[in-house]
Amino acid sequence: MDPMMQMQQNPLFQWWTSALQGQIRNLTALTGEIQRLEEKSIEHAQNAVDETARLTKEALTAATQMQAAWRKMAIEATTRSAAQ
């Protein structure tokens, strides 16, 4: 009898093969889940970067508007002081 065939008929070999196949299935499922979580975390990071950029732009716009208003008020106050 072929030694390979004899080994494959051994209950311990069959159990080992079955257990190994189960571990491969589990590992495949685990790596799939890890990939899904990585994709989700990258999506969250990209959204955070986009939101940070949006808020930074809004802050710059607000700062520019406040500076323009401050300059206008300074000129008006100086003009009023000079007219008195």
mmCIF file of N, CA, C and O in Angstrom:
data_model
loop_
_atom_site.group_PDB
_atom_site.id
_atom_site.type_symbol
_atom_site.label_atom_id
_atom_site.label_comp_id
_atom_site.label_asym_id
_atom_site.label_seq_id
_atom_site.Cartn_x
_atom_site.Cartn_y
_atom_site.Cartn_z
ATOM 1 N N MET A 1 0.852 -1.178 0.000
ATOM 2 C CA MET A 1 0.000 0.000 0.000
ATOM 3 C C MET A 1 0.898 1.241 0.000
ATOM 4 O O MET A 1 1.939 1.266 0.635
ATOM 5 N N ASP A 2 0.432 2.216 -0.708
ATOM 6 C CA ASP A 2 1.176 3.478 -0.812
ATOM 7 C C ASP A 2 1.253 4.138 0.567
ATOM 8 O O ASP A 2 0.214 4.312 1.234
ATOM 9 N N PRO A 3 2.459 4.546 1.022
ATOM 10 C CA PRO A 3 2.575 5.169 2.356
ATOM 11 C C PRO A 3 1.765 6.453 2.482
ATOM 12 O O PRO A 3 1.218 6.751 3.542
ATOM 13 N N MET A 4 1.670 7.204 1.412
ATOM 14 C CA MET A 4 0.894 8.451 1.459
ATOM 15 C C MET A 4 -0.594 8.147 1.658
ATOM 16 O O MET A 4 -1.275 8.815 2.427
ATOM 17 N N MET A 5 -1.066 7.153 0.954
ATOM 18 C CA MET A 5 -2.471 6.747 1.070
ATOM 19 C C MET A 5 -2.745 6.209 2.472
ATOM 20 O O MET A 5 -3.775 6.509 3.070
ATOM 21 N N GLN A 6 -1.813 5.448 2.985
ATOM 22 C CA GLN A 6 -1.954 4.887 4.329
ATOM 23 C C GLN A 6 -1.994 6.012 5.364
ATOM 24 O O GLN A 6 -2.800 5.984 6.292
ATOM 25 N N MET A 7 -1.136 7.036 5.169
ATOM 26 C CA MET A 7 -1.104 8.151 6.114
ATOM 27 C C MET A 7 -2.426 8.929 6.063
ATOM 28 O O MET A 7 -2.954 9.362 7.074
ATOM 29 N N GLN A 8 -2.965 9.114 4.861
ATOM 30 C CA GLN A 8 -4.208 9.868 4.714
ATOM 31 C C GLN A 8 -5.398 9.138 5.334
ATOM 32 O O GLN A 8 -6.388 9.767 5.670
ATOM 33 N N GLN A 9 -5.314 7.860 5.489
ATOM 34 C CA GLN A 9 -6.396 7.088 6.099
ATOM 35 C C GLN A 9 -6.264 7.024 7.624
ATOM 36 O O GLN A 9 -7.172 6.573 8.304
ATOM 37 N N ASN A 10 -5.170 7.492 8.138
ATOM 38 C CA ASN A 10 -4.936 7.494 9.573
ATOM 39 C C ASN A 10 -5.879 8.522 10.227
ATOM 40 O O ASN A 10 -5.925 9.682 9.813
ATOM 41 N N PRO A 11 -6.638 8.121 11.257
ATOM 42 C CA PRO A 11 -7.575 9.054 11.909
ATOM 43 C C PRO A 11 -6.881 10.300 12.481
ATOM 44 O O PRO A 11 -7.431 11.404 12.428
ATOM 45 N N LEU A 12 -5.685 10.136 12.995
ATOM 46 C CA LEU A 12 -4.960 11.289 13.533
ATOM 47 C C LEU A 12 -4.616 12.273 12.420
ATOM 48 O O LEU A 12 -4.773 13.478 12.585
ATOM 49 N N PHE A 13 -4.199 11.765 11.270
ATOM 50 C CA PHE A 13 -3.898 12.622 10.132
ATOM 51 C C PHE A 13 -5.159 13.341 9.667
ATOM 52 O O PHE A 13 -5.125 14.531 9.353
ATOM 53 N N GLN A 14 -6.257 12.614 9.612
ATOM 54 C CA GLN A 14 -7.524 13.222 9.190
ATOM 55 C C GLN A 14 -7.948 14.317 10.171
ATOM 56 O O GLN A 14 -8.400 15.387 9.761
ATOM 57 N N TRP A 15 -7.804 14.035 11.458
ATOM 58 C CA TRP A 15 -8.140 15.052 12.465
ATOM 59 C C TRP A 15 -7.245 16.267 12.298
ATOM 60 O O TRP A 15 -7.711 17.402 12.345
ATOM 61 N N TRP A 16 -5.944 16.019 12.134
ATOM 62 C CA TRP A 16 -4.983 17.117 11.980
ATOM 63 C C TRP A 16 -5.307 17.951 10.740
ATOM 64 O O TRP A 16 -5.310 19.179 10.786
ATOM 65 N N THR A 17 -5.595 17.305 9.645
ATOM 66 C CA THR A 17 -5.944 18.006 8.404
ATOM 67 C C THR A 17 -7.204 18.836 8.590
ATOM 68 O O THR A 17 -7.279 19.993 8.181
ATOM 69 N N SER A 18 -8.193 18.253 9.242
ATOM 70 C CA SER A 18 -9.448 18.967 9.501
ATOM 71 C C SER A 18 -9.215 20.180 10.404
ATOM 72 O O SER A 18 -9.737 21.271 10.151
ATOM 73 N N ALA A 19 -8.403 19.979 11.455
ATOM 74 C CA ALA A 19 -8.110 21.091 12.370
ATOM 75 C C ALA A 19 -7.350 22.205 11.646
ATOM 76 O O ALA A 19 -7.628 23.391 11.837
ATOM 77 N N LEU A 20 -6.421 21.814 10.806
ATOM 78 C CA LEU A 20 -5.646 22.800 10.052
ATOM 79 C C LEU A 20 -6.536 23.579 9.088
ATOM 80 O O LEU A 20 -6.423 24.802 8.972
ATOM 81 N N GLN A 21 -7.441 22.903 8.430
ATOM 82 C CA GLN A 21 -8.377 23.576 7.522
ATOM 83 C C GLN A 21 -9.276 24.544 8.288
ATOM 84 O O GLN A 21 -9.585 25.636 7.817
ATOM 85 N N GLY A 22 -9.681 24.142 9.491
ATOM 86 C CA GLY A 22 -10.480 25.041 10.329
ATOM 87 C C GLY A 22 -9.694 26.285 10.712
ATOM 88 O O GLY A 22 -10.222 27.400 10.698
ATOM 89 N N GLN A 23 -8.423 26.106 11.039
ATOM 90 C CA GLN A 23 -7.582 27.256 11.383
ATOM 91 C C GLN A 23 -7.380 28.172 10.178
ATOM 92 O O GLN A 23 -7.361 29.401 10.323
ATOM 93 N N ILE A 24 -7.245 27.587 9.011
ATOM 94 C CA ILE A 24 -7.106 28.397 7.791
ATOM 95 C C ILE A 24 -8.368 29.213 7.559
ATOM 96 O O ILE A 24 -8.306 30.403 7.226
ATOM 97 N N ARG A 25 -9.533 28.595 7.757
ATOM 98 C CA ARG A 25 -10.801 29.333 7.611
ATOM 99 C C ARG A 25 -10.878 30.470 8.630
ATOM 100 O O ARG A 25 -11.272 31.591 8.301
ATOM 101 N N ASN A 26 -10.493 30.176 9.882
ATOM 102 C CA ASN A 26 -10.519 31.208 10.921
ATOM 103 C C ASN A 26 -9.555 32.344 10.604
ATOM 104 O O ASN A 26 -9.882 33.525 10.789
ATOM 105 N N LEU A 27 -8.366 31.999 10.131
ATOM 106 C CA LEU A 27 -7.378 33.014 9.784
ATOM 107 C C LEU A 27 -7.858 33.859 8.617
ATOM 108 O O LEU A 27 -7.684 35.081 8.615
ATOM 109 N N THR A 28 -8.482 33.233 7.652
ATOM 110 C CA THR A 28 -9.031 33.955 6.505
ATOM 111 C C THR A 28 -10.117 34.935 6.970
ATOM 112 O O THR A 28 -10.142 36.090 6.551
ATOM 113 N N ALA A 29 -10.990 34.475 7.839
ATOM 114 C CA ALA A 29 -12.045 35.343 8.375
ATOM 115 C C ALA A 29 -11.439 36.486 9.187
ATOM 116 O O ALA A 29 -11.878 37.636 9.077
ATOM 117 N N LEU A 30 -10.430 36.178 9.989
ATOM 118 C CA LEU A 30 -9.786 37.207 10.810
ATOM 119 C C LEU A 30 -9.122 38.269 9.949
ATOM 120 O O LEU A 30 -9.289 39.468 10.196
ATOM 121 N N THR A 31 -8.380 37.851 8.932
ATOM 122 C CA THR A 31 -7.717 38.836 8.082
ATOM 123 C C THR A 31 -8.732 39.667 7.298
ATOM 124 O O THR A 31 -8.512 40.853 7.058
ATOM 125 N N GLY A 32 -9.847 39.059 6.930
ATOM 126 C CA GLY A 32 -10.918 39.819 6.270
ATOM 127 C C GLY A 32 -11.491 40.878 7.196
ATOM 128 O O GLY A 32 -11.747 42.012 6.787
ATOM 129 N N GLU A 33 -11.684 40.517 8.452
ATOM 130 C CA GLU A 33 -12.211 41.467 9.443
ATOM 131 C C GLU A 33 -11.199 42.582 9.708
ATOM 132 O O GLU A 33 -11.565 43.749 9.832
ATOM 133 N N ILE A 34 -9.922 42.209 9.798
ATOM 134 C CA ILE A 34 -8.879 43.225 9.997
ATOM 135 C C ILE A 34 -8.864 44.200 8.824
ATOM 136 O O ILE A 34 -8.768 45.420 9.018
ATOM 137 N N GLN A 35 -8.985 43.688 7.617
ATOM 138 C CA GLN A 35 -9.010 44.556 6.439
ATOM 139 C C GLN A 35 -10.203 45.509 6.497
ATOM 140 O O GLN A 35 -10.080 46.695 6.217
ATOM 141 N N ARG A 36 -11.360 44.982 6.877
ATOM 142 C CA ARG A 36 -12.562 45.825 6.976
ATOM 143 C C ARG A 36 -12.353 46.930 8.007
ATOM 144 O O ARG A 36 -12.697 48.089 7.774
ATOM 145 N N LEU A 37 -11.772 46.582 9.152
ATOM 146 C CA LEU A 37 -11.528 47.578 10.193
ATOM 147 C C LEU A 37 -10.491 48.612 9.756
ATOM 148 O O LEU A 37 -10.627 49.801 10.067
ATOM 149 N N GLU A 38 -9.466 48.166 9.035
ATOM 150 C CA GLU A 38 -8.466 49.108 8.524
ATOM 151 C C GLU A 38 -9.107 50.097 7.557
ATOM 152 O O GLU A 38 -8.837 51.295 7.618
ATOM 153 N N GLU A 39 -9.945 49.584 6.668
ATOM 154 C CA GLU A 39 -10.621 50.454 5.706
ATOM 155 C C GLU A 39 -11.505 51.473 6.425
ATOM 156 O O GLU A 39 -11.540 52.651 6.067
ATOM 157 N N LYS A 40 -12.194 51.019 7.463
ATOM 158 C CA LYS A 40 -13.068 51.916 8.232
ATOM 159 C C LYS A 40 -12.239 52.981 8.951
ATOM 160 O O LYS A 40 -12.619 54.151 8.983
ATOM 161 N N SER A 41 -11.109 52.578 9.536
ATOM 162 C CA SER A 41 -10.283 53.553 10.256
ATOM 163 C C SER A 41 -9.657 54.561 9.298
ATOM 164 O O SER A 41 -9.536 55.739 9.632
ATOM 165 N N ILE A 42 -9.289 54.123 8.099
ATOM 166 C CA ILE A 42 -8.758 55.056 7.106
ATOM 167 C C ILE A 42 -9.846 56.039 6.683
ATOM 168 O O ILE A 42 -9.592 57.234 6.538
ATOM 169 N N GLU A 43 -11.047 55.542 6.517
ATOM 170 C CA GLU A 43 -12.171 56.416 6.165
ATOM 171 C C GLU A 43 -12.400 57.469 7.252
ATOM 172 O O GLU A 43 -12.583 58.646 6.959
ATOM 173 N N HIS A 44 -12.346 57.041 8.519
ATOM 174 C CA HIS A 44 -12.518 57.983 9.630
ATOM 175 C C HIS A 44 -11.380 58.996 9.652
ATOM 176 O O HIS A 44 -11.616 60.197 9.896
ATOM 177 N N ALA A 45 -10.163 58.557 9.404
ATOM 178 C CA ALA A 45 -9.012 59.471 9.390
ATOM 179 C C ALA A 45 -9.152 60.488 8.265
ATOM 180 O O ALA A 45 -8.879 61.682 8.457
ATOM 181 N N GLN A 46 -9.585 60.036 7.093
ATOM 182 C CA GLN A 46 -9.781 60.958 5.974
ATOM 183 C C GLN A 46 -10.874 61.974 6.293
ATOM 184 O O GLN A 46 -10.728 63.167 5.990
ATOM 185 N N ASN A 47 -11.949 61.531 6.911
ATOM 186 C CA ASN A 47 -13.020 62.456 7.299
ATOM 187 C C ASN A 47 -12.519 63.463 8.325
ATOM 188 O O ASN A 47 -12.882 64.649 8.271
ATOM 189 N N ALA A 48 -11.685 63.024 9.266
ATOM 190 C CA ALA A 48 -11.136 63.925 10.274
ATOM 191 C C ALA A 48 -10.233 64.966 9.621
ATOM 192 O O ALA A 48 -10.277 66.152 9.980
ATOM 193 N N VAL A 49 -9.425 64.548 8.661
ATOM 194 C CA VAL A 49 -8.550 65.489 7.946
ATOM 195 C C VAL A 49 -9.392 66.503 7.181
ATOM 196 O O VAL A 49 -9.112 67.715 7.216
ATOM 197 N N ASP A 50 -10.422 66.033 6.492
ATOM 198 C CA ASP A 50 -11.309 66.934 5.751
ATOM 199 C C ASP A 50 -11.983 67.938 6.682
ATOM 200 O O ASP A 50 -12.068 69.126 6.378
ATOM 201 N N GLU A 51 -12.471 67.454 7.812
ATOM 202 C CA GLU A 51 -13.150 68.332 8.773
ATOM 203 C C GLU A 51 -12.170 69.347 9.363
ATOM 204 O O GLU A 51 -12.497 70.516 9.537
ATOM 205 N N THR A 52 -10.952 68.904 9.663
ATOM 206 C CA THR A 52 -9.934 69.811 10.192
ATOM 207 C C THR A 52 -9.610 70.891 9.172
ATOM 208 O O THR A 52 -9.492 72.072 9.525
ATOM 209 N N ALA A 53 -9.486 70.511 7.913
ATOM 210 C CA ALA A 53 -9.212 71.488 6.854
ATOM 211 C C ALA A 53 -10.363 72.490 6.738
ATOM 212 O O ALA A 53 -10.134 73.701 6.617
ATOM 213 N N ARG A 54 -11.588 71.991 6.792
ATOM 214 C CA ARG A 54 -12.753 72.884 6.694
ATOM 215 C C ARG A 54 -12.775 73.875 7.858
ATOM 216 O O ARG A 54 -12.970 75.082 7.664
ATOM 217 N N LEU A 55 -12.554 73.366 9.067
ATOM 218 C CA LEU A 55 -12.570 74.243 10.237
ATOM 219 C C LEU A 55 -11.420 75.254 10.202
ATOM 220 O O LEU A 55 -11.589 76.408 10.614
ATOM 221 N N THR A 56 -10.258 74.834 9.715
ATOM 222 C CA THR A 56 -9.121 75.745 9.603
ATOM 223 C C THR A 56 -9.426 76.865 8.619
ATOM 224 O O THR A 56 -9.131 78.040 8.895
ATOM 225 N N LYS A 57 -10.024 76.524 7.497
ATOM 226 C CA LYS A 57 -10.412 77.540 6.510
ATOM 227 C C LYS A 57 -11.416 78.518 7.110
ATOM 228 O O LYS A 57 -11.311 79.730 6.906
ATOM 229 N N GLU A 58 -12.396 77.991 7.834
ATOM 230 C CA GLU A 58 -13.386 78.859 8.474
ATOM 231 C C GLU A 58 -12.726 79.772 9.501
ATOM 232 O O GLU A 58 -13.071 80.955 9.612
ATOM 233 N N ALA A 59 -11.766 79.248 10.260
ATOM 234 C CA ALA A 59 -11.065 80.058 11.255
ATOM 235 C C ALA A 59 -10.258 81.162 10.585
ATOM 236 O O ALA A 59 -10.223 82.310 11.067
ATOM 237 N N LEU A 60 -9.612 80.842 9.469
ATOM 238 C CA LEU A 60 -8.856 81.867 8.735
ATOM 239 C C LEU A 60 -9.775 82.939 8.176
ATOM 240 O O LEU A 60 -9.453 84.135 8.228
ATOM 241 N N THR A 61 -10.908 82.517 7.668
ATOM 242 C CA THR A 61 -11.883 83.481 7.146
ATOM 243 C C THR A 61 -12.384 84.389 8.270
ATOM 244 O O THR A 61 -12.461 85.619 8.110
ATOM 245 N N ALA A 62 -12.712 83.815 9.408
ATOM 246 C CA ALA A 62 -13.192 84.606 10.545
ATOM 247 C C ALA A 62 -12.098 85.554 11.031
ATOM 248 O O ALA A 62 -12.378 86.734 11.327
ATOM 249 N N ALA A 63 -10.851 85.086 11.104
ATOM 250 C CA ALA A 63 -9.750 85.948 11.551
ATOM 251 C C ALA A 63 -9.548 87.105 10.577
ATOM 252 O O ALA A 63 -9.336 88.254 10.996
ATOM 253 N N THR A 64 -9.636 86.831 9.287
ATOM 254 C CA THR A 64 -9.489 87.884 8.279
ATOM 255 C C THR A 64 -10.607 88.913 8.413
ATOM 256 O O THR A 64 -10.360 90.130 8.339
ATOM 257 N N GLN A 65 -11.826 88.451 8.628
ATOM 258 C CA GLN A 65 -12.957 89.367 8.791
ATOM 259 C C GLN A 65 -12.803 90.211 10.053
ATOM 260 O O GLN A 65 -13.092 91.414 10.050
ATOM 261 N N MET A 66 -12.336 89.593 11.156
ATOM 262 C CA MET A 66 -12.138 90.359 12.394
ATOM 263 C C MET A 66 -11.033 91.393 12.234
ATOM 264 O O MET A 66 -11.145 92.514 12.725
ATOM 265 N N GLN A 67 -9.967 91.037 11.528
ATOM 266 C CA GLN A 67 -8.890 91.998 11.307
ATOM 267 C C GLN A 67 -9.368 93.166 10.461
ATOM 268 O O GLN A 67 -9.035 94.325 10.748
ATOM 269 N N ALA A 68 -10.165 92.879 9.437
ATOM 270 C CA ALA A 68 -10.711 93.953 8.592
ATOM 271 C C ALA A 68 -11.627 94.849 9.414
ATOM 272 O O ALA A 68 -11.573 96.086 9.299
ATOM 273 N N ALA A 69 -12.458 94.249 10.267
ATOM 274 C CA ALA A 69 -13.348 95.050 11.112
ATOM 275 C C ALA A 69 -12.536 95.884 12.105
ATOM 276 O O ALA A 69 -12.862 97.059 12.344
ATOM 277 N N TRP A 70 -11.467 95.315 12.662
ATOM 278 C CA TRP A 70 -10.625 96.059 13.603
ATOM 279 C C TRP A 70 -9.972 97.244 12.899
ATOM 280 O O TRP A 70 -9.927 98.348 13.444
ATOM 281 N N ARG A 71 -9.462 97.050 11.690
ATOM 282 C CA ARG A 71 -8.838 98.152 10.944
ATOM 283 C C ARG A 71 -9.854 99.253 10.659
ATOM 284 O O ARG A 71 -9.570 100.447 10.823
ATOM 285 N N LYS A 72 -11.057 98.866 10.265
ATOM 286 C CA LYS A 72 -12.104 99.834 9.957
ATOM 287 C C LYS A 72 -12.453 100.639 11.215
ATOM 288 O O LYS A 72 -12.557 101.875 11.174
ATOM 289 N N MET A 73 -12.597 99.948 12.356
ATOM 290 C CA MET A 73 -12.925 100.647 13.604
ATOM 291 C C MET A 73 -11.782 101.558 14.042
ATOM 292 O O MET A 73 -12.018 102.680 14.523
ATOM 293 N N ALA A 74 -10.552 101.130 13.838
ATOM 294 C CA ALA A 74 -9.400 101.949 14.216
ATOM 295 C C ALA A 74 -9.357 103.227 13.379
ATOM 296 O O ALA A 74 -9.100 104.326 13.910
ATOM 297 N N ILE A 75 -9.612 103.089 12.100
ATOM 298 C CA ILE A 75 -9.621 104.279 11.225
ATOM 299 C C ILE A 75 -10.766 105.205 11.605
ATOM 300 O O ILE A 75 -10.595 106.432 11.699
ATOM 301 N N GLU A 76 -11.955 104.644 11.858
ATOM 302 C CA GLU A 76 -13.104 105.468 12.252
ATOM 303 C C GLU A 76 -12.826 106.188 13.578
ATOM 304 O O GLU A 76 -13.127 107.386 13.713
ATOM 305 N N ALA A 77 -12.258 105.489 14.537
ATOM 306 C CA ALA A 77 -11.968 106.108 15.831
ATOM 307 C C ALA A 77 -10.916 107.202 15.681
ATOM 308 O O ALA A 77 -11.026 108.287 16.283
ATOM 309 N N THR A 78 -9.932 106.955 14.867
ATOM 310 C CA THR A 78 -8.874 107.962 14.642
ATOM 311 C C THR A 78 -9.462 109.161 13.919
ATOM 312 O O THR A 78 -9.145 110.319 14.258
ATOM 313 N N THR A 79 -10.325 108.924 12.944
ATOM 314 C CA THR A 79 -10.949 110.014 12.207
ATOM 315 C C THR A 79 -11.815 110.851 13.126
ATOM 316 O O THR A 79 -11.776 112.099 13.088
ATOM 317 N N ARG A 80 -12.602 110.203 14.009
ATOM 318 C CA ARG A 80 -13.437 110.940 14.964
ATOM 319 C C ARG A 80 -12.581 111.758 15.922
ATOM 320 O O ARG A 80 -12.903 112.892 16.262
ATOM 321 N N SER A 81 -11.485 111.171 16.373
ATOM 322 C CA SER A 81 -10.582 111.888 17.312
ATOM 323 C C SER A 81 -9.982 113.102 16.656
ATOM 324 O O SER A 81 -9.825 114.160 17.273
ATOM 325 N N ALA A 82 -9.615 112.965 15.389
ATOM 326 C CA ALA A 82 -8.984 114.081 14.677
ATOM 327 C C ALA A 82 -9.991 115.173 14.380
ATOM 328 O O ALA A 82 -9.620 116.350 14.309
ATOM 329 N N ALA A 83 -11.257 114.840 14.238
ATOM 330 C CA ALA A 83 -12.283 115.827 13.890
ATOM 331 C C ALA A 83 -12.710 116.633 15.104
ATOM 332 O O ALA A 83 -13.295 117.690 14.977
ATOM 333 N N GLN A 84 -12.396 116.196 16.289
ATOM 334 C CA GLN A 84 -12.857 116.921 17.479
ATOM 335 C C GLN A 84 -11.984 118.071 17.803
ATOM 336 O O GLN A 84 -10.916 118.334 17.723
#
